[in-house]
Coordinates of C-alpha atoms in Angstrom, one line a residue:
T1 CA 0.0 0.0 0.1
S2 CA 2.5 2.8 0.6
A3 CA 4.4 2.2 -2.9
I4 CA 1.3 2.8 -4.3
I5 CA 0.7 5.9 -1.9
E6 CA 4.3 6.9 -2.9
G7 CA 3.8 6.5 -6.5
M8 CA 0.5 8.3 -7.1
P9 CA 1.0 11.1 -9.8
A10 CA -1.5 13.2 -7.4
A11 CA -1.4 14.6 -4.2
L12 CA -3.0 12.5 -1.4
L13 CA -3.4 13.5 2.3
I14 CA -4.7 11.3 5.2
M15 CA -5.8 12.2 8.1
T16 CA -7.9 10.5 11.1
D17 CA -11.4 11.5 11.8
S18 CA -10.7 14.4 13.8
G19 CA -8.3 16.1 11.0
E20 CA -5.2 15.1 12.0
V21 CA -2.7 14.3 9.4
E22 CA -2.0 10.2 9.2
T23 CA 0.2 10.2 5.8
L24 CA 0.9 11.9 2.7
N25 CA 2.9 11.0 -0.2
P26 CA 6.1 13.4 -2.2
Q27 CA 3.0 15.1 -4.5
A28 CA 1.0 16.4 -1.4
E29 CA 5.0 17.4 0.5
S30 CA 5.5 19.4 -2.8
M31 CA 2.2 21.1 -3.4
L32 CA 2.3 22.1 0.5
N33 CA 5.5 23.1 0.2
L34 CA 6.5 21.1 3.6
K35 CA 7.8 17.8 4.8
A36 CA 5.6 14.7 6.0
A37 CA 7.7 15.0 9.2
E38 CA 6.7 18.6 10.1
L39 CA 3.1 17.3 9.0
I40 CA 2.4 14.0 10.6
G41 CA 0.5 14.3 13.8
K42 CA -0.7 17.8 13.5
Q43 CA -4.2 19.1 12.4
L44 CA -4.6 19.8 9.2
T45 CA -6.3 23.2 10.2
S46 CA -2.9 24.7 11.2
I47 CA -1.2 24.1 7.8
I48 CA -4.0 25.1 5.6
Q49 CA -4.7 28.7 4.9
N50 CA -7.0 30.9 7.2
Q51 CA -9.4 31.9 4.4
Q52 CA -9.9 27.9 3.8
Q53 CA -9.9 26.6 7.5
Q54 CA -14.1 26.8 7.7
T55 CA -14.6 25.6 5.0
F56 CA -12.2 22.8 6.1
V57 CA -13.8 22.5 9.4
D58 CA -17.3 22.7 7.7
F59 CA -16.4 19.7 5.1
L60 CA -15.3 17.4 8.2
S61 CA -18.0 18.3 10.2
L62 CA -20.4 17.2 7.3
L63 CA -18.5 14.0 6.6
R64 CA -18.9 13.1 10.4
Q65 CA -22.8 13.8 10.3
K66 CA -23.0 11.8 7.0
E67 CA -20.7 8.8 9.1
R68 CA -23.4 8.8 11.7
G69 CA -26.2 8.5 8.9
G70 CA -27.3 12.1 9.6
I71 CA -27.0 13.2 6.0
S72 CA -28.0 10.8 3.3

């Protein structure tokens, strides 16, 4: 699985339900201009632009609602 993630041509960032970065590939590192060691374990909201934070928080909330069966 790791080789697949590393070899993907697109940026891929995997996070926990709470928004903590779990893993990412080299393309995501390049896109964010940060190394994996700087990101893993950090909240994604701490690395995205301020104007995009609320959008991300709203999206994460929507995902959680859907996971609990609150949205169809």
